[in-house]
CSV table of C-alpha atoms in Angstrom, one decimal:
chain,number,residue,atom,x,y,z
A,1,MET,CA,73.1,39.1,-4.5
A,2,ARG,CA,69.5,38.9,-3.6
A,3,ASP,CA,67.4,42.1,-3.8
A,4,ILE,CA,65.2,42.6,-0.6
A,5,ALA,CA,62.6,45.3,0.0
A,6,ILE,CA,61.6,46.3,3.5
A,7,ILE,CA,58.3,48.1,3.8
A,8,GLY,CA,58.6,50.2,6.9
A,9,GLY,CA,61.6,51.6,8.7
A,10,GLY,CA,60.5,51.0,12.3
A,11,ALA,CA,61.9,48.5,14.9
A,12,SER,CA,61.4,45.2,13.1
A,13,GLY,CA,62.1,46.6,9.7
A,14,LEU,CA,65.4,48.1,10.6
A,15,VAL,CA,66.6,44.9,12.4
A,16,ALA,CA,65.4,42.8,9.4
A,17,ALA,CA,67.2,45.1,7.0
A,18,ILE,CA,70.5,45.1,8.9
A,19,THR,CA,70.4,41.3,9.3
A,20,ALA,CA,69.7,40.6,5.7
A,21,ALA,CA,72.4,43.1,4.5
A,22,ARG,CA,75.0,41.6,6.9
A,23,LEU,CA,74.3,38.3,5.2
A,24,GLY,CA,75.0,39.7,1.7
A,25,ALA,CA,71.6,40.9,0.5
A,26,LYS,CA,71.1,44.2,-1.3
A,27,VAL,CA,68.4,45.9,0.8
A,28,THR,CA,66.1,48.9,0.2
A,29,ILE,CA,63.9,50.3,3.0
A,30,PHE,CA,60.6,52.1,2.0
A,31,GLU,CA,59.5,54.5,4.8
A,32,ARG,CA,56.4,56.7,4.6
A,33,GLN,CA,57.8,59.2,7.1
A,34,ASN,CA,60.6,61.7,6.5
A,35,ARG,CA,63.0,59.6,8.6
A,36,ILE,CA,63.4,56.0,10.0
A,37,GLY,CA,62.8,54.9,13.6
A,38,LYS,CA,60.5,57.7,14.7
A,39,LYS,CA,58.3,55.5,16.9
A,40,ILE,CA,61.4,54.0,18.7
A,41,LEU,CA,62.2,57.5,19.9
A,42,VAL,CA,59.2,57.6,22.2
A,43,THR,CA,59.4,54.1,23.7
A,44,GLY,CA,60.1,53.8,27.4
A,45,ASN,CA,59.3,57.5,27.9
A,46,GLY,CA,62.2,58.4,25.7
A,47,ARG,CA,64.6,55.9,27.3
A,48,CYS,CA,63.7,52.9,25.0
A,49,ASN,CA,62.8,49.8,27.1
A,50,ILE,CA,64.6,47.5,24.7
A,51,THR,CA,63.4,44.2,26.3
A,52,ASN,CA,62.7,42.5,29.6
A,53,ILE,CA,64.7,39.7,31.2
A,54,ASP,CA,61.5,38.3,32.7
A,55,MET,CA,60.4,36.8,29.3
A,56,GLY,CA,57.6,34.3,29.0
A,57,ALA,CA,54.9,33.1,26.6
A,58,GLU,CA,52.2,34.5,29.0
A,59,ARG,CA,53.5,38.0,28.2
A,60,PHE,CA,52.2,37.8,24.6
A,61,HIS,CA,48.6,37.7,23.3
A,62,THR,CA,47.0,36.7,20.1
A,63,ALA,CA,43.6,35.4,18.8
A,64,SER,CA,45.4,32.6,17.0
A,65,LYS,CA,45.9,29.1,18.5
A,66,LYS,CA,49.5,29.2,17.1
A,67,ASP,CA,52.4,29.5,19.5
A,68,CYS,CA,53.1,33.2,19.0
A,69,TYR,CA,56.1,32.9,21.4
A,70,GLN,CA,58.0,30.8,18.9
A,71,PRO,CA,60.0,33.7,17.2
A,72,VAL,CA,60.9,35.0,20.7
A,73,VAL,CA,62.3,31.6,21.6
A,74,SER,CA,64.2,31.5,18.3
A,75,LYS,CA,65.7,34.9,18.7
A,76,ASN,CA,65.6,35.5,22.5
A,77,VAL,CA,66.6,38.3,24.8
A,78,GLU,CA,70.3,37.4,24.8
A,79,THR,CA,70.3,37.2,21.0
A,80,THR,CA,68.7,40.6,20.9
A,81,LEU,CA,71.1,42.2,23.3
A,82,ALA,CA,74.1,40.6,21.6
A,83,PHE,CA,72.8,42.1,18.3
A,84,PHE,CA,72.6,45.6,19.9
A,85,LYS,CA,76.0,45.2,21.5
A,86,THR,CA,77.5,44.8,18.1
A,87,LEU,CA,76.0,48.2,17.3
A,88,GLY,CA,77.4,49.8,20.5
A,89,ILE,CA,74.5,49.6,22.9
A,90,GLU,CA,75.4,48.6,26.5
A,91,ARG,CA,72.6,47.3,28.7
A,92,LEU,CA,71.2,48.9,31.8
A,93,ILE,CA,68.8,46.6,33.8
A,94,GLU,CA,66.3,48.1,36.2
A,95,LYS,CA,64.5,45.3,38.0
A,96,THR,CA,63.7,43.3,34.9
A,97,LYS,CA,63.5,46.0,32.3
A,98,VAL,CA,66.4,46.6,29.9
A,99,TYR,CA,67.4,50.0,28.6
A,100,PRO,CA,70.4,51.3,26.7
A,101,ALA,CA,73.0,52.4,29.3
A,102,SER,CA,72.8,55.9,27.8
A,103,GLU,CA,69.1,55.9,28.8
A,104,GLN,CA,68.3,57.6,25.5
A,105,ALA,CA,66.0,56.1,22.9
A,106,SER,CA,67.8,58.3,20.4
A,107,SER,CA,70.9,56.2,21.0
A,108,VAL,CA,69.1,53.1,19.7
A,109,VAL,CA,67.9,54.9,16.6
A,110,ASP,CA,71.3,56.4,16.0
A,111,VAL,CA,73.2,53.1,16.1
A,112,LEU,CA,70.6,51.4,13.8
A,113,ARG,CA,70.8,54.3,11.4
A,114,MET,CA,74.6,54.2,11.4
A,115,GLU,CA,74.6,50.5,10.7
A,116,VAL,CA,72.1,51.0,7.8
A,117,GLU,CA,74.5,53.6,6.3
A,118,ARG,CA,77.6,51.5,6.9
A,119,LEU,CA,76.0,48.5,5.1
A,120,GLY,CA,74.9,50.7,2.1
A,121,ILE,CA,71.2,50.0,2.6
A,122,GLU,CA,69.2,52.3,0.5
A,123,VAL,CA,66.5,54.2,2.4
A,124,LEU,CA,63.6,55.8,0.5
A,125,VAL,CA,61.9,58.2,2.9
A,126,ASP,CA,58.6,60.1,2.2
A,127,THR,CA,57.7,57.1,0.1
A,128,LYS,CA,54.4,55.4,0.6
A,129,VAL,CA,54.0,51.9,-0.9
A,130,THR,CA,50.5,51.4,-2.3
A,131,LYS,CA,50.7,47.9,-3.8
A,132,LEU,CA,52.8,44.7,-3.7
A,133,LYS,CA,52.4,42.7,-6.9
A,134,PRO,CA,54.0,39.2,-7.5
A,135,GLU,CA,55.3,38.7,-11.0
A,136,GLY,CA,56.7,35.1,-11.5
A,137,VAL,CA,59.4,34.6,-8.8
A,138,LYS,CA,59.8,38.4,-8.4
A,139,TRP,CA,57.9,41.1,-6.6
A,140,ASN,CA,57.0,44.6,-7.8
A,141,VAL,CA,56.7,47.4,-5.3
A,142,LEU,CA,54.5,50.3,-6.5
A,143,THR,CA,54.5,53.7,-4.7
A,144,GLU,CA,52.1,56.6,-4.4
A,145,ALA,CA,54.3,58.5,-6.8
A,146,ASN,CA,53.7,55.8,-9.4
A,147,ASP,CA,57.2,54.5,-9.2
A,148,LYS,CA,57.8,50.7,-9.7
A,149,TYR,CA,60.7,48.7,-8.1
A,150,THR,CA,61.4,45.0,-8.5
A,151,PHE,CA,62.7,42.7,-5.8
A,152,GLU,CA,63.2,39.0,-5.1
A,153,ARG,CA,61.8,39.1,-1.6
A,154,ILE,CA,59.6,41.5,0.4
A,155,ILE,CA,59.4,42.0,4.2
A,156,VAL,CA,56.3,43.9,5.4
A,157,ALA,CA,57.2,45.7,8.7
A,158,THR,CA,54.7,48.5,8.6
A,159,GLY,CA,53.6,48.4,12.3
A,160,GLY,CA,50.2,48.7,13.8
A,161,LEU,CA,47.8,51.6,14.5
A,162,ALA,CA,49.2,52.9,17.8
A,163,ALA,CA,50.5,56.5,17.6
A,164,PRO,CA,49.2,57.5,14.2
A,165,GLN,CA,51.0,60.9,14.7
A,166,LEU,CA,54.2,59.0,14.2
A,167,GLY,CA,53.2,57.5,10.9
A,168,CYS,CA,51.2,54.4,11.9
A,169,ASP,CA,48.2,53.7,9.7
A,170,GLU,CA,46.3,51.0,7.8
A,171,THR,CA,48.9,50.7,5.0
A,172,GLY,CA,50.3,47.3,6.1
A,173,TYR,CA,46.9,45.7,6.5
A,174,SER,CA,45.7,47.0,3.1
A,175,LEU,CA,48.8,45.7,1.3
A,176,LEU,CA,48.5,42.3,2.9
A,177,LYS,CA,44.7,41.9,2.6
A,178,ALA,CA,45.1,42.6,-1.1
A,179,LEU,CA,47.3,39.5,-1.3
A,180,GLY,CA,44.8,37.3,0.4
A,181,HIS,CA,45.6,37.7,4.1
A,182,HIS,CA,43.0,38.2,6.8
A,183,GLN,CA,42.9,40.8,9.6
A,184,VAL,CA,41.8,40.3,13.2
A,185,PRO,CA,39.9,43.4,14.3
A,186,THR,CA,42.2,46.0,15.9
A,187,LEU,CA,42.0,47.8,19.2
A,188,PRO,CA,44.3,50.1,21.2
A,189,THR,CA,46.2,48.7,24.1
A,190,LEU,CA,48.8,49.8,26.7
A,191,VAL,CA,46.7,52.9,27.0
A,192,HIS,CA,44.6,55.0,29.5
A,193,ILE,CA,41.3,53.4,30.6
A,194,VAL,CA,38.2,55.6,30.4
A,195,SER,CA,35.8,55.7,33.3
A,196,PRO,CA,32.8,57.9,33.9
A,197,THR,CA,33.1,57.2,37.7
A,198,LYS,CA,33.1,60.5,39.6
A,199,TYR,CA,36.1,59.5,41.8
A,200,CYS,CA,38.4,60.0,38.8
A,201,LYS,CA,37.7,63.7,38.6
A,202,MET,CA,37.8,63.9,42.4
A,203,MET,CA,41.3,62.5,42.5
A,204,GLN,CA,42.6,64.0,39.2
A,205,GLY,CA,46.3,64.3,39.2
A,206,MET,CA,46.8,62.0,42.1
A,207,ARG,CA,49.2,59.0,42.0
A,208,PHE,CA,48.6,56.1,44.3
A,209,LYS,CA,50.2,52.7,44.6
A,210,SER,CA,47.6,50.1,44.8
A,211,GLU,CA,46.4,46.6,43.6
A,212,VAL,CA,44.1,46.9,40.6
A,213,SER,CA,41.8,44.2,39.3
A,214,ILE,CA,39.7,44.2,36.1
A,215,LEU,CA,36.3,42.3,36.1
A,216,VAL,CA,34.3,41.4,33.0
A,217,GLU,CA,30.7,40.5,33.5
A,218,GLY,CA,31.5,40.1,37.2
A,219,THR,CA,34.5,37.7,36.8
A,220,LYS,CA,38.0,38.8,37.8
A,221,VAL,CA,40.2,38.5,34.7
A,222,ARG,CA,43.5,40.0,35.8
A,223,THR,CA,45.2,41.8,38.7
A,224,GLU,CA,48.2,44.1,38.7
A,225,ARG,CA,50.0,46.2,41.2
A,226,GLY,CA,51.7,49.6,40.8
A,227,GLU,CA,51.2,53.3,40.7
A,228,VAL,CA,47.9,54.4,39.3
A,229,LEU,CA,47.4,58.0,38.0
A,230,PHE,CA,43.9,59.4,38.2
A,231,THR,CA,42.8,61.7,35.4
A,232,GLU,CA,39.7,63.6,34.6
A,233,ASP,CA,38.3,60.9,32.4
A,234,GLY,CA,39.7,57.7,33.9
A,235,LEU,CA,42.8,55.9,35.0
A,236,SER,CA,46.4,55.6,33.8
A,237,GLY,CA,49.8,54.3,34.9
A,238,PRO,CA,51.6,51.0,34.4
A,239,PRO,CA,49.1,48.6,36.1
A,240,ILE,CA,46.3,50.2,34.1
A,241,PHE,CA,48.2,49.8,30.9
A,242,GLN,CA,48.5,46.1,31.6
A,243,LEU,CA,44.7,45.8,32.0
A,244,SER,CA,43.8,48.1,29.0
A,245,ARG,CA,43.7,45.2,26.5
A,246,ILE,CA,40.9,43.6,28.5
A,247,ALA,CA,39.1,46.9,28.9
A,248,ALA,CA,39.2,47.6,25.1
A,249,ASP,CA,38.0,44.1,24.2
A,250,SER,CA,35.1,44.1,26.7
A,251,PHE,CA,33.9,47.5,25.5
A,252,ALA,CA,34.1,46.4,21.9
A,253,LYS,CA,32.0,43.3,22.9
A,254,LYS,CA,29.6,45.5,24.9
A,255,GLN,CA,30.4,43.5,28.1
A,256,ALA,CA,30.1,45.1,31.6
A,257,CYS,CA,33.5,45.9,32.9
A,258,GLU,CA,34.8,47.3,36.2
A,259,ILE,CA,38.1,48.2,37.8
A,260,HIS,CA,38.4,47.3,41.5
A,261,MET,CA,41.1,49.2,43.3
A,262,ASP,CA,42.6,48.0,46.6
A,263,PHE,CA,44.4,50.9,48.4
A,264,MET,CA,45.6,48.5,51.1
A,265,PRO,CA,46.6,45.2,49.4
A,266,GLU,CA,48.8,44.1,52.3
A,267,ALA,CA,46.0,44.4,54.9
A,268,THR,CA,42.8,42.4,55.3
A,269,LYS,CA,39.5,44.0,55.7
A,270,GLU,CA,39.5,42.9,59.3
A,271,ASP,CA,42.9,44.6,59.8
A,272,LEU,CA,41.5,47.8,58.5
A,273,VAL,CA,38.4,47.6,60.7
A,274,ALA,CA,40.7,47.2,63.7
A,275,THR,CA,42.9,50.2,62.6
A,276,ILE,CA,39.8,52.4,62.1
A,277,TYR,CA,38.6,51.6,65.6
A,278,GLU,CA,42.0,52.3,67.0
A,279,ARG,CA,42.1,55.7,65.3
A,280,ILE,CA,38.6,56.5,66.6
A,281,GLY,CA,39.8,55.7,70.1
A,282,ASN,CA,42.8,58.0,69.7
A,283,GLY,CA,40.8,60.8,68.1
A,284,ALA,CA,37.1,60.7,68.9
A,285,HIS,CA,37.0,64.5,68.6
A,286,LYS,CA,37.8,64.2,64.9
A,287,THR,CA,35.5,64.2,61.9
A,288,ILE,CA,35.3,61.1,59.6
A,289,GLU,CA,37.5,62.9,57.1
A,290,GLU,CA,40.0,64.0,59.7
A,291,LEU,CA,40.2,60.4,61.0
A,292,PHE,CA,42.2,59.4,57.9
A,293,ILE,CA,44.7,62.3,57.8
A,294,GLY,CA,48.2,60.9,58.0
A,295,TRP,CA,47.0,57.5,56.7
A,296,LEU,CA,45.6,58.2,53.3
A,297,ASN,CA,45.7,60.9,50.7
A,298,LYS,CA,42.8,63.4,51.4
A,299,ARG,CA,41.2,63.1,48.0
A,300,ALA,CA,41.3,59.4,48.2
A,301,VAL,CA,39.6,59.6,51.6
A,302,MET,CA,36.7,61.6,50.1
A,303,ALA,CA,36.1,58.9,47.4
A,304,ILE,CA,36.2,56.2,50.1
A,305,ILE,CA,33.7,58.0,52.3
A,306,LYS,CA,31.4,58.6,49.3
A,307,GLN,CA,31.5,54.9,48.2
A,308,ALA,CA,31.0,53.7,51.8
A,309,ASP,CA,27.9,56.0,52.1
A,310,VAL,CA,28.5,56.8,55.7
A,311,GLY,CA,27.1,60.3,55.6
A,312,SER,CA,28.8,63.6,55.8
A,313,PRO,CA,32.6,63.6,55.9
A,314,VAL,CA,32.5,66.4,58.6
A,315,ALA,CA,30.3,64.2,60.9
A,316,PRO,CA,31.9,63.2,64.2
A,317,CYS,CA,33.8,59.9,63.7
A,318,GLU,CA,32.6,58.7,67.1
A,319,ASN,CA,29.1,58.4,65.5
A,320,LEU,CA,30.3,55.6,63.2
A,321,ASP,CA,28.7,52.3,64.0
A,322,TYR,CA,30.2,48.9,63.1
A,323,GLU,CA,28.4,48.6,59.7
A,324,MET,CA,29.8,52.1,58.8
A,325,VAL,CA,33.3,51.1,59.8
A,326,GLU,CA,33.1,47.9,57.9
A,327,ALA,CA,31.8,49.9,54.8
A,328,LEU,CA,34.8,52.2,55.0
A,329,ALA,CA,37.2,49.2,55.2
A,330,GLU,CA,35.4,47.6,52.3
A,331,ALA,CA,35.8,50.8,50.2
A,332,MET,CA,39.5,50.9,51.0
A,333,LYS,CA,39.9,47.4,49.8
A,334,LYS,CA,37.6,47.8,46.7
A,335,LEU,CA,37.0,51.2,45.3
A,336,VAL,CA,34.9,50.5,42.2
A,337,PHE,CA,35.3,52.2,38.8
A,338,GLU,CA,33.0,51.6,35.8
A,339,VAL,CA,34.9,51.0,32.6
A,340,LYS,CA,33.9,52.5,29.3
A,341,GLY,CA,36.7,51.4,27.0
A,342,THR,CA,40.0,53.2,26.5
A,343,ARG,CA,41.4,56.2,24.9
A,344,GLY,CA,42.1,55.8,21.2
A,345,PHE,CA,45.2,54.8,19.1
A,346,LYS,CA,46.6,58.3,19.4
A,347,PHE,CA,47.4,57.6,23.0
A,348,ALA,CA,48.2,53.9,22.8
A,349,GLN,CA,51.6,52.2,22.8
A,350,ALA,CA,50.5,49.0,20.9
A,351,THR,CA,47.8,47.4,18.8
A,352,VAL,CA,45.6,44.4,19.6
A,353,GLY,CA,44.8,42.4,16.5
A,354,GLY,CA,46.3,42.6,13.0
A,355,ILE,CA,47.2,40.1,10.3
A,356,THR,CA,46.3,36.6,11.6
A,357,LEU,CA,49.2,34.3,12.6
A,358,ASP,CA,47.4,31.4,11.0
A,359,GLU,CA,48.7,32.6,7.6
A,360,VAL,CA,52.3,33.0,8.6
A,361,ASN,CA,55.1,30.4,9.1
A,362,LEU,CA,56.5,31.4,12.5
A,363,GLU,CA,59.8,29.6,11.9
A,364,THR,CA,60.6,32.0,9.0
A,365,MET,CA,58.0,34.7,9.2
A,366,GLU,CA,57.1,33.9,5.6
A,367,SER,CA,53.6,34.3,4.3
A,368,LEU,CA,51.6,31.1,3.7
A,369,LYS,CA,49.5,33.0,1.2
A,370,ALA,CA,52.3,34.6,-0.9
A,371,PRO,CA,55.7,32.8,-1.1
A,372,GLY,CA,58.6,35.3,-1.0
A,373,LEU,CA,56.7,37.7,1.2
A,374,TYR,CA,57.6,38.0,4.9
A,375,ILE,CA,55.7,39.7,7.7
A,376,THR,CA,57.1,41.1,11.0
A,377,GLY,CA,56.3,43.2,14.0
A,378,GLU,CA,53.1,44.9,15.1
A,379,VAL,CA,51.3,44.5,11.8
A,380,LEU,CA,50.7,40.9,13.0
A,381,ASP,CA,48.1,39.8,15.5
A,382,VAL,CA,50.4,39.8,18.5
A,383,ASP,CA,50.6,42.3,21.3
A,384,GLY,CA,52.8,42.1,24.4
A,385,ASP,CA,52.5,43.4,28.0
A,386,CYS,CA,54.0,46.8,29.0
A,387,GLY,CA,57.7,46.5,29.7
A,388,GLY,CA,59.6,45.9,26.6
A,389,TYR,CA,57.7,42.9,25.3
A,390,ASN,CA,56.3,44.6,22.1
A,391,LEU,CA,59.8,45.7,21.2
A,392,GLN,CA,61.1,42.2,21.8
A,393,TRP,CA,58.5,40.8,19.4
A,394,ALA,CA,59.6,43.4,16.8
A,395,TRP,CA,63.3,42.6,17.3
A,396,SER,CA,62.8,38.8,17.2
A,397,THR,CA,60.5,38.7,14.2
A,398,GLY,CA,62.9,41.1,12.4
A,399,LEU,CA,65.9,38.9,13.1
A,400,VAL,CA,64.1,35.8,12.0
A,401,ALA,CA,62.8,37.3,8.7
A,402,GLY,CA,66.2,39.0,8.0
A,403,GLU,CA,67.8,35.6,8.0
A,404,SER,CA,65.0,33.7,6.3
A,405,VAL,CA,64.9,35.9,3.2
A,406,LEU,CA,68.3,34.6,2.2
A,407,GLN,CA,67.3,31.0,2.4
A,408,ASN,CA,66.1,29.2,-0.8
């Protein structure tokens, strides 16, 4: 029976542990927190967005030229869902997102924990690993309490830096760099974008469905659609989360970055000009602000009027000339927000950067620097889009490593 140590009791570590134990390994999990699976509990707003049936390589990002999608191809969505079905999780599909039918992230943690117990996997909680030391064909695991354990194989599944309040820290990077691995600089992603633009505070608390584009040094990089939430210090919501990786990277590189928001993505600017003139014709007695009542949210209207620079919002709308009408239509199609990075790791769902993939065999997840050592999940330099992709990376790499540690 092969002795396997799993460093980290999160998503990828638990799946790796269960997979290895099912194949006959004797497995021990080292978890720094007082219980396993804490971060899983907050995924999908407490519902656990297990995966996404709209899976593709374009959903994953890395600084490496390696094909980071390889483990996801090896252990794909159906493999993952089949694994969870053996544990008792039935699927619920909303559009392309997959949740447990119970709609409770706690269900996912519960079934993983029950399987860990059933398989007799030892779990050492409140145990921080401080060093991994190879000794011949064995590995020594040293802890903060000065305890030493010996294993034949090690899987490092310590996670990234997102949500430090749930136990995420630099531990995994430190352990692996001490063994010769290199780290790509880390940044928060799937997080709120910070903007000093005054429109954010004006529309604080408002939600608005729109098309959002992010531009770096004047070049459009990515566009998303969905509901945007305006906050005192910036922008949030699913489309903003998808763009946050670019915002964080551009801010780190000191590049000029903007968000352009289109409140009317289905209409052309010419369509909007025509509609404004029609509304003026039907209500020439109204002010500029009143002209938009019943069409747009009032606080959005104030931001549009300010950007269009057409004068006082209480001025008669019949005084608008063509250039003013065109400016209003342009602002509706492109309200501009300056970007000053993102909120920090405390608010992020995932981590950009990590241990470079160039030093990992993606067919097995084994280290190319230290034979007998395997690396999974978010500690690696891979981050996925919002919508279950980061969990799929964790499940896939955990499944691959859990099988590979039993191979000679």
